[in-house]
Amino acid sequence: MTPDDIAEAVRHGGGCVRTSTLLNSGATEECLLRARRVEAVLRPRKGIYAVPETPEPIVEAALHGGALTCASLLYLRGVWVLDGYDDVHVWLGSRGRARRHDGCRCVAHWSAGAGGIGAVPLRVALVQLLACRGEEAFFASFESAWNKGLLREEDRAWVRAKVPAGKRWLVDFAHAESDSGLESLVRLRLHHLGIDVQAQVFIEGVGLVDFLLDGCIILEIDGRENHDGQSKRHKDLRRDAAAAALGYTPLRFDYALVRHDWPVVEAAIVGARASRRGRRPVLSEAA
Ligand SMILES: [Zn+2]
Ligand SMILES: [Zn+2]
């Protein structure tokens, strides 16, 4: 096998494979040495091969003895993850051994299966996230993955079958329309309060709003990514003014409020609902 063949085999294996896998697929020790010399592949430690572009967390997981999973895998695949990803979540199968290594920041996960290195499939990472980080984190990442087109119907059914029976409603409640993890979080929390909302509603004269409650309260959730601060703020104020002119009550919250000051958000929504009860905007088509 040429160095390129070996690099290709490593890529095919998810970016990180064991030496034994390469030897079983026809490489010899000599080929491996040659591939390392020309830097087609790297050997982060004895027994493990990676390619130069293998993402660092996958290499770290392999150094720890397993495959990247849970929050770390989801983040790597572009899925929204609640509460960060500063650690490396590693799946060790049912009987894998965690290894010490330099700079270890790993969170080990053990569950049925043979383990291995590289990266677990996205749907597996979602199921492990539920056990690791709980219902809100799971729900937000599940909706985000769906929204980004990363979950096929069979993947969603698979996840539903694998999570504990008492959590299946989360999969049933999820939809593909949530634009951000924050929106997912808000929808879930409002559901727990017995408030059902319409998500992504188009209102003539205002535009597409994140949520509409009781046909008259508009709820907008600002994500963390405010690239163009001033002009975005101006646009938001204009939208709020247009909504108020049409008889709606606009409410707007940001990441910090939703994540760290939820009681303030909840009180505002409950208060607005109480004051608006039964009074819908005259002009609203959506009401
Ligand atoms: Zn580690
Ligand atoms: Zn985890």
Short mmCIF file of C-alpha atoms and ligand atoms in Angstrom, two decimals:
data_model
loop_
_atom_site.label_atom_id
_atom_site.label_comp_id
_atom_site.label_asym_id
_atom_site.label_seq_id
_atom_site.Cartn_x
_atom_site.Cartn_y
_atom_site.Cartn_z
CA MET A 1 0.00 0.00 0.00
CA THR A 2 1.26 3.48 -0.84
CA PRO A 3 1.31 6.26 1.78
CA ASP A 4 -1.74 7.74 0.03
CA ASP A 5 -3.62 4.43 0.26
CA ILE A 6 -2.90 4.32 3.97
CA ALA A 7 -4.01 7.91 4.53
CA GLU A 8 -7.18 7.10 2.61
CA ALA A 9 -7.82 4.05 4.81
CA VAL A 10 -7.43 6.23 7.91
CA ARG A 11 -9.89 8.79 6.51
CA HIS A 12 -12.29 6.02 5.65
CA GLY A 13 -12.07 4.85 9.26
CA GLY A 14 -13.22 8.24 10.56
CA GLY A 15 -9.85 10.00 10.83
CA CYS A 16 -8.35 7.82 13.53
CA VAL A 17 -7.81 4.06 13.35
CA ARG A 18 -5.90 1.39 15.21
CA THR A 19 -2.73 -0.09 13.72
CA SER A 20 -4.41 -3.50 13.77
CA THR A 21 -7.18 -2.21 11.49
CA LEU A 22 -4.61 -1.03 8.94
CA LEU A 23 -2.63 -4.28 9.15
CA ASN A 24 -5.86 -6.26 8.66
CA SER A 25 -6.67 -4.25 5.56
CA GLY A 26 -3.40 -5.19 3.90
CA ALA A 27 -0.83 -2.64 5.11
CA THR A 28 2.55 -3.87 6.33
CA GLU A 29 4.67 -2.36 9.12
CA GLU A 30 6.99 -1.16 6.40
CA CYS A 31 4.22 0.68 4.52
CA LEU A 32 3.11 2.33 7.74
CA LEU A 33 6.62 3.52 8.49
CA ARG A 34 6.95 4.95 5.00
CA ALA A 35 3.58 6.72 5.26
CA ARG A 36 4.70 8.29 8.55
CA ARG A 37 8.03 9.40 7.10
CA VAL A 38 6.33 11.33 4.30
CA GLU A 39 3.79 12.62 6.84
CA ALA A 40 0.81 11.20 4.97
CA VAL A 41 -0.28 9.91 8.38
CA LEU A 42 0.55 10.67 12.01
CA ARG A 43 0.92 8.32 14.94
CA PRO A 44 -0.30 10.21 18.04
CA ARG A 45 0.79 7.22 20.09
CA LYS A 46 1.78 3.63 19.47
CA GLY A 47 -1.15 1.72 18.06
CA ILE A 48 -3.09 4.71 16.69
CA TYR A 49 -2.93 6.39 13.30
CA ALA A 50 -4.50 9.69 12.26
CA VAL A 51 -4.23 11.99 9.22
CA PRO A 52 -2.99 15.58 9.49
CA GLU A 53 -6.51 17.01 9.16
CA THR A 54 -8.07 14.75 11.80
CA PRO A 55 -9.83 17.11 14.25
CA GLU A 56 -7.97 17.40 17.54
CA PRO A 57 -10.88 16.12 19.72
CA ILE A 58 -10.98 12.85 17.73
CA VAL A 59 -7.26 12.38 18.36
CA GLU A 60 -7.72 13.20 22.06
CA ALA A 61 -10.57 10.69 22.34
CA ALA A 62 -8.38 8.05 20.70
CA LEU A 63 -5.53 8.84 23.10
CA HIS A 64 -8.02 8.31 25.90
CA GLY A 65 -8.90 4.92 24.41
CA GLY A 66 -12.24 5.53 22.70
CA ALA A 67 -14.36 7.31 20.12
CA LEU A 68 -15.52 10.91 20.22
CA THR A 69 -19.17 11.17 21.27
CA CYS A 70 -21.86 13.20 23.03
CA ALA A 71 -21.50 17.00 23.17
CA SER A 72 -18.01 16.94 21.59
CA LEU A 73 -19.05 14.96 18.52
CA LEU A 74 -22.20 17.03 18.05
CA TYR A 75 -20.28 20.29 18.26
CA LEU A 76 -17.74 19.00 15.76
CA ARG A 77 -20.56 18.19 13.33
CA GLY A 78 -21.98 21.72 13.61
CA VAL A 79 -24.88 20.92 15.94
CA TRP A 80 -25.91 23.48 18.59
CA VAL A 81 -24.77 22.31 22.02
CA LEU A 82 -26.08 23.72 25.29
CA ASP A 83 -23.49 24.65 27.90
CA GLY A 84 -20.36 24.30 25.89
CA TYR A 85 -17.94 21.67 24.76
CA ASP A 86 -14.70 22.46 26.56
CA ASP A 87 -14.24 18.86 27.54
CA VAL A 88 -13.83 15.81 25.32
CA HIS A 89 -16.58 13.20 25.63
CA VAL A 90 -15.26 9.74 24.89
CA TRP A 91 -17.17 6.52 24.40
CA LEU A 92 -15.29 3.47 25.68
CA GLY A 93 -17.86 0.78 24.89
CA SER A 94 -18.91 -1.47 27.73
CA ARG A 95 -15.48 -2.54 28.86
CA GLY A 96 -12.96 -0.11 27.41
CA ARG A 97 -10.08 1.11 29.51
CA ALA A 98 -9.57 4.84 29.99
CA ARG A 99 -5.95 5.82 29.44
CA ARG A 100 -4.05 8.71 30.89
CA HIS A 101 -2.49 11.11 28.43
CA ASP A 102 -1.06 14.63 28.36
CA GLY A 103 -3.61 17.40 28.69
CA CYS A 104 -6.47 14.98 29.35
CA ARG A 105 -9.81 16.78 29.63
CA CYS A 106 -11.97 13.78 28.83
CA VAL A 107 -15.35 12.71 30.14
CA ALA A 108 -15.64 8.94 29.79
CA HIS A 109 -18.87 7.24 28.72
CA TRP A 110 -19.37 3.52 29.11
CA SER A 111 -22.33 1.75 27.55
CA ALA A 112 -23.10 -1.46 25.68
CA GLY A 113 -21.01 -2.01 22.58
CA ALA A 114 -17.54 -2.90 21.44
CA GLY A 115 -16.14 0.63 21.51
CA GLY A 116 -13.42 1.58 19.06
CA ILE A 117 -11.78 4.85 18.11
CA GLY A 118 -12.72 7.61 15.70
CA ALA A 119 -16.17 9.15 16.04
CA VAL A 120 -19.55 7.61 16.88
CA PRO A 121 -22.48 8.22 14.50
CA LEU A 122 -24.39 11.41 15.24
CA ARG A 123 -27.52 9.59 16.42
CA VAL A 124 -25.48 7.63 18.97
CA ALA A 125 -23.99 10.88 20.25
CA LEU A 126 -27.51 12.28 20.74
CA VAL A 127 -28.62 9.32 22.85
CA GLN A 128 -25.45 9.61 24.95
CA LEU A 129 -26.00 13.35 25.34
CA LEU A 130 -29.39 12.71 26.96
CA ALA A 131 -27.81 10.51 29.62
CA CYS A 132 -24.87 12.89 30.10
CA ARG A 133 -26.39 16.39 29.99
CA GLY A 134 -30.11 15.85 30.43
CA GLU A 135 -33.35 16.60 28.68
CA GLU A 136 -32.86 20.25 27.70
CA ALA A 137 -29.44 19.70 26.16
CA PHE A 138 -30.73 16.66 24.31
CA PHE A 139 -33.82 18.41 23.00
CA ALA A 140 -31.92 21.47 21.78
CA SER A 141 -29.25 19.41 19.99
CA PHE A 142 -31.83 17.02 18.53
CA GLU A 143 -33.80 19.88 17.00
CA SER A 144 -30.61 21.59 15.82
CA ALA A 145 -29.37 18.42 14.10
CA TRP A 146 -32.76 17.96 12.46
CA ASN A 147 -32.88 21.61 11.38
CA LYS A 148 -29.45 21.26 9.77
CA GLY A 149 -30.55 18.21 7.82
CA LEU A 150 -28.29 15.85 9.73
CA LEU A 151 -31.01 13.44 10.90
CA ARG A 152 -32.94 11.27 8.49
CA GLU A 153 -36.34 9.91 9.44
CA GLU A 154 -34.79 6.55 10.29
CA ASP A 155 -32.23 8.25 12.54
CA ARG A 156 -34.99 9.99 14.47
CA ALA A 157 -36.87 6.71 14.85
CA TRP A 158 -33.64 5.06 16.00
CA VAL A 159 -33.03 7.74 18.63
CA ARG A 160 -36.64 7.45 19.81
CA ALA A 161 -36.24 3.70 20.24
CA LYS A 162 -32.95 4.04 22.13
CA VAL A 163 -33.85 6.70 24.70
CA PRO A 164 -35.67 5.71 27.92
CA ALA A 165 -39.43 5.30 27.41
CA GLY A 166 -40.16 8.29 29.65
CA LYS A 167 -38.13 10.58 27.35
CA ARG A 168 -39.63 9.57 23.99
CA TRP A 169 -42.07 12.44 24.08
CA LEU A 170 -39.11 14.77 23.56
CA VAL A 171 -38.52 13.22 20.14
CA ASP A 172 -42.24 13.42 19.36
CA PHE A 173 -42.39 17.06 20.47
CA ALA A 174 -39.34 18.06 18.41
CA HIS A 175 -39.62 19.67 15.00
CA ALA A 176 -37.24 20.79 12.25
CA GLU A 177 -38.18 24.47 12.33
CA SER A 178 -36.14 25.69 15.29
CA ASP A 179 -33.51 28.06 13.98
CA SER A 180 -31.38 28.03 17.10
CA GLY A 181 -30.86 25.95 20.19
CA LEU A 182 -32.16 28.85 22.26
CA GLU A 183 -35.48 28.67 20.46
CA SER A 184 -35.67 24.95 21.19
CA LEU A 185 -34.96 25.61 24.83
CA VAL A 186 -37.65 28.29 25.09
CA ARG A 187 -40.24 26.13 23.33
CA LEU A 188 -39.52 23.23 25.69
CA ARG A 189 -39.67 25.37 28.81
CA LEU A 190 -42.92 27.02 27.75
CA HIS A 191 -44.35 23.56 27.08
CA HIS A 192 -43.48 22.60 30.66
CA LEU A 193 -45.42 25.68 31.80
CA GLY A 194 -48.42 24.48 29.81
CA ILE A 195 -47.96 27.22 27.19
CA ASP A 196 -48.06 26.03 23.62
CA VAL A 197 -46.61 28.34 21.04
CA GLN A 198 -46.62 28.60 17.27
CA ALA A 199 -43.04 28.68 16.03
CA GLN A 200 -41.75 30.59 12.98
CA VAL A 201 -44.93 32.47 12.18
CA PHE A 202 -45.10 34.95 9.32
CA ILE A 203 -46.94 38.13 10.26
CA GLU A 204 -47.81 40.55 7.50
CA GLY A 205 -46.10 43.87 8.16
CA VAL A 206 -43.67 42.40 10.67
CA GLY A 207 -42.05 39.39 9.03
CA LEU A 208 -41.17 35.96 10.30
CA VAL A 209 -41.22 35.86 14.09
CA ASP A 210 -39.75 33.17 16.32
CA PHE A 211 -42.89 32.50 18.35
CA LEU A 212 -46.47 33.62 18.59
CA LEU A 213 -48.36 33.04 21.87
CA ASP A 214 -52.13 33.22 22.16
CA GLY A 215 -52.21 34.83 18.73
CA CYS A 216 -51.09 38.19 20.12
CA ILE A 217 -47.73 38.00 21.92
CA ILE A 218 -44.62 37.88 19.77
CA LEU A 219 -41.59 36.29 21.31
CA GLU A 220 -38.21 36.83 19.69
CA ILE A 221 -35.04 35.09 20.85
CA ASP A 222 -31.77 36.76 19.91
CA GLY A 223 -28.94 34.31 19.39
CA ARG A 224 -25.43 34.84 20.63
CA GLU A 225 -24.16 35.67 17.18
CA ASN A 226 -24.86 39.38 16.81
CA HIS A 227 -22.39 40.21 14.08
CA ASP A 228 -23.67 43.63 13.10
CA GLY A 229 -24.73 45.04 16.45
CA GLN A 230 -26.07 48.52 15.68
CA SER A 231 -27.92 47.84 12.43
CA LYS A 232 -29.37 44.62 13.84
CA ARG A 233 -30.62 46.48 16.89
CA HIS A 234 -32.17 49.15 14.72
CA LYS A 235 -33.94 46.51 12.62
CA ASP A 236 -35.21 44.75 15.75
CA LEU A 237 -36.59 47.99 17.20
CA ARG A 238 -38.32 48.70 13.93
CA ARG A 239 -39.90 45.25 13.90
CA ASP A 240 -41.07 45.66 17.49
CA ALA A 241 -42.61 49.03 16.62
CA ALA A 242 -44.39 47.55 13.58
CA ALA A 243 -45.70 44.68 15.72
CA ALA A 244 -46.98 47.06 18.43
CA ALA A 245 -48.67 49.22 15.80
CA LEU A 246 -50.58 46.13 14.61
CA GLY A 247 -51.73 45.41 18.15
CA TYR A 248 -49.23 42.73 19.11
CA THR A 249 -47.18 42.66 22.29
CA PRO A 250 -43.53 42.14 21.27
CA LEU A 251 -41.17 40.54 23.78
CA ARG A 252 -37.49 40.04 23.07
CA PHE A 253 -34.93 38.01 25.02
CA ASP A 254 -31.29 37.15 24.51
CA TYR A 255 -29.04 34.24 25.37
CA ALA A 256 -28.01 35.55 28.79
CA LEU A 257 -31.63 36.06 29.88
CA VAL A 258 -32.84 32.68 28.66
CA ARG A 259 -29.87 30.79 30.00
CA HIS A 260 -29.10 32.58 33.26
CA ASP A 261 -32.18 34.60 34.16
CA TRP A 262 -35.07 32.39 33.15
CA PRO A 263 -37.36 33.54 36.00
CA VAL A 264 -37.25 37.05 34.48
CA VAL A 265 -38.24 35.68 31.07
CA GLU A 266 -40.97 33.51 32.51
CA ALA A 267 -42.41 36.35 34.58
CA ALA A 268 -42.49 38.62 31.52
CA ILE A 269 -44.33 36.02 29.44
CA VAL A 270 -46.79 35.14 32.18
CA GLY A 271 -47.44 38.82 32.87
CA ALA A 272 -47.94 39.66 29.20
CA ARG A 273 -50.37 36.76 28.81
CA ALA A 274 -52.38 37.85 31.85
CA SER A 275 -52.69 41.43 30.59
CA ARG A 276 -53.53 40.34 27.04
CA ARG A 277 -55.95 37.57 27.89
CA GLY A 278 -58.76 37.60 25.39
CA ARG A 279 -57.55 40.72 23.63
CA ARG A 280 -56.24 39.82 20.23
CA PRO A 281 -54.91 42.23 17.66
CA VAL A 282 -57.65 43.48 15.40
CA LEU A 283 -55.57 43.35 12.22
CA SER A 284 -53.91 39.99 12.78
CA GLU A 285 -54.34 37.36 10.11
CA ALA A 286 -52.32 34.92 12.18
CA ALA A 287 -54.45 35.26 15.32
ZN ZN B 1 -8.36 11.94 28.10
ZN ZN B 2 -21.13 13.34 27.57
#
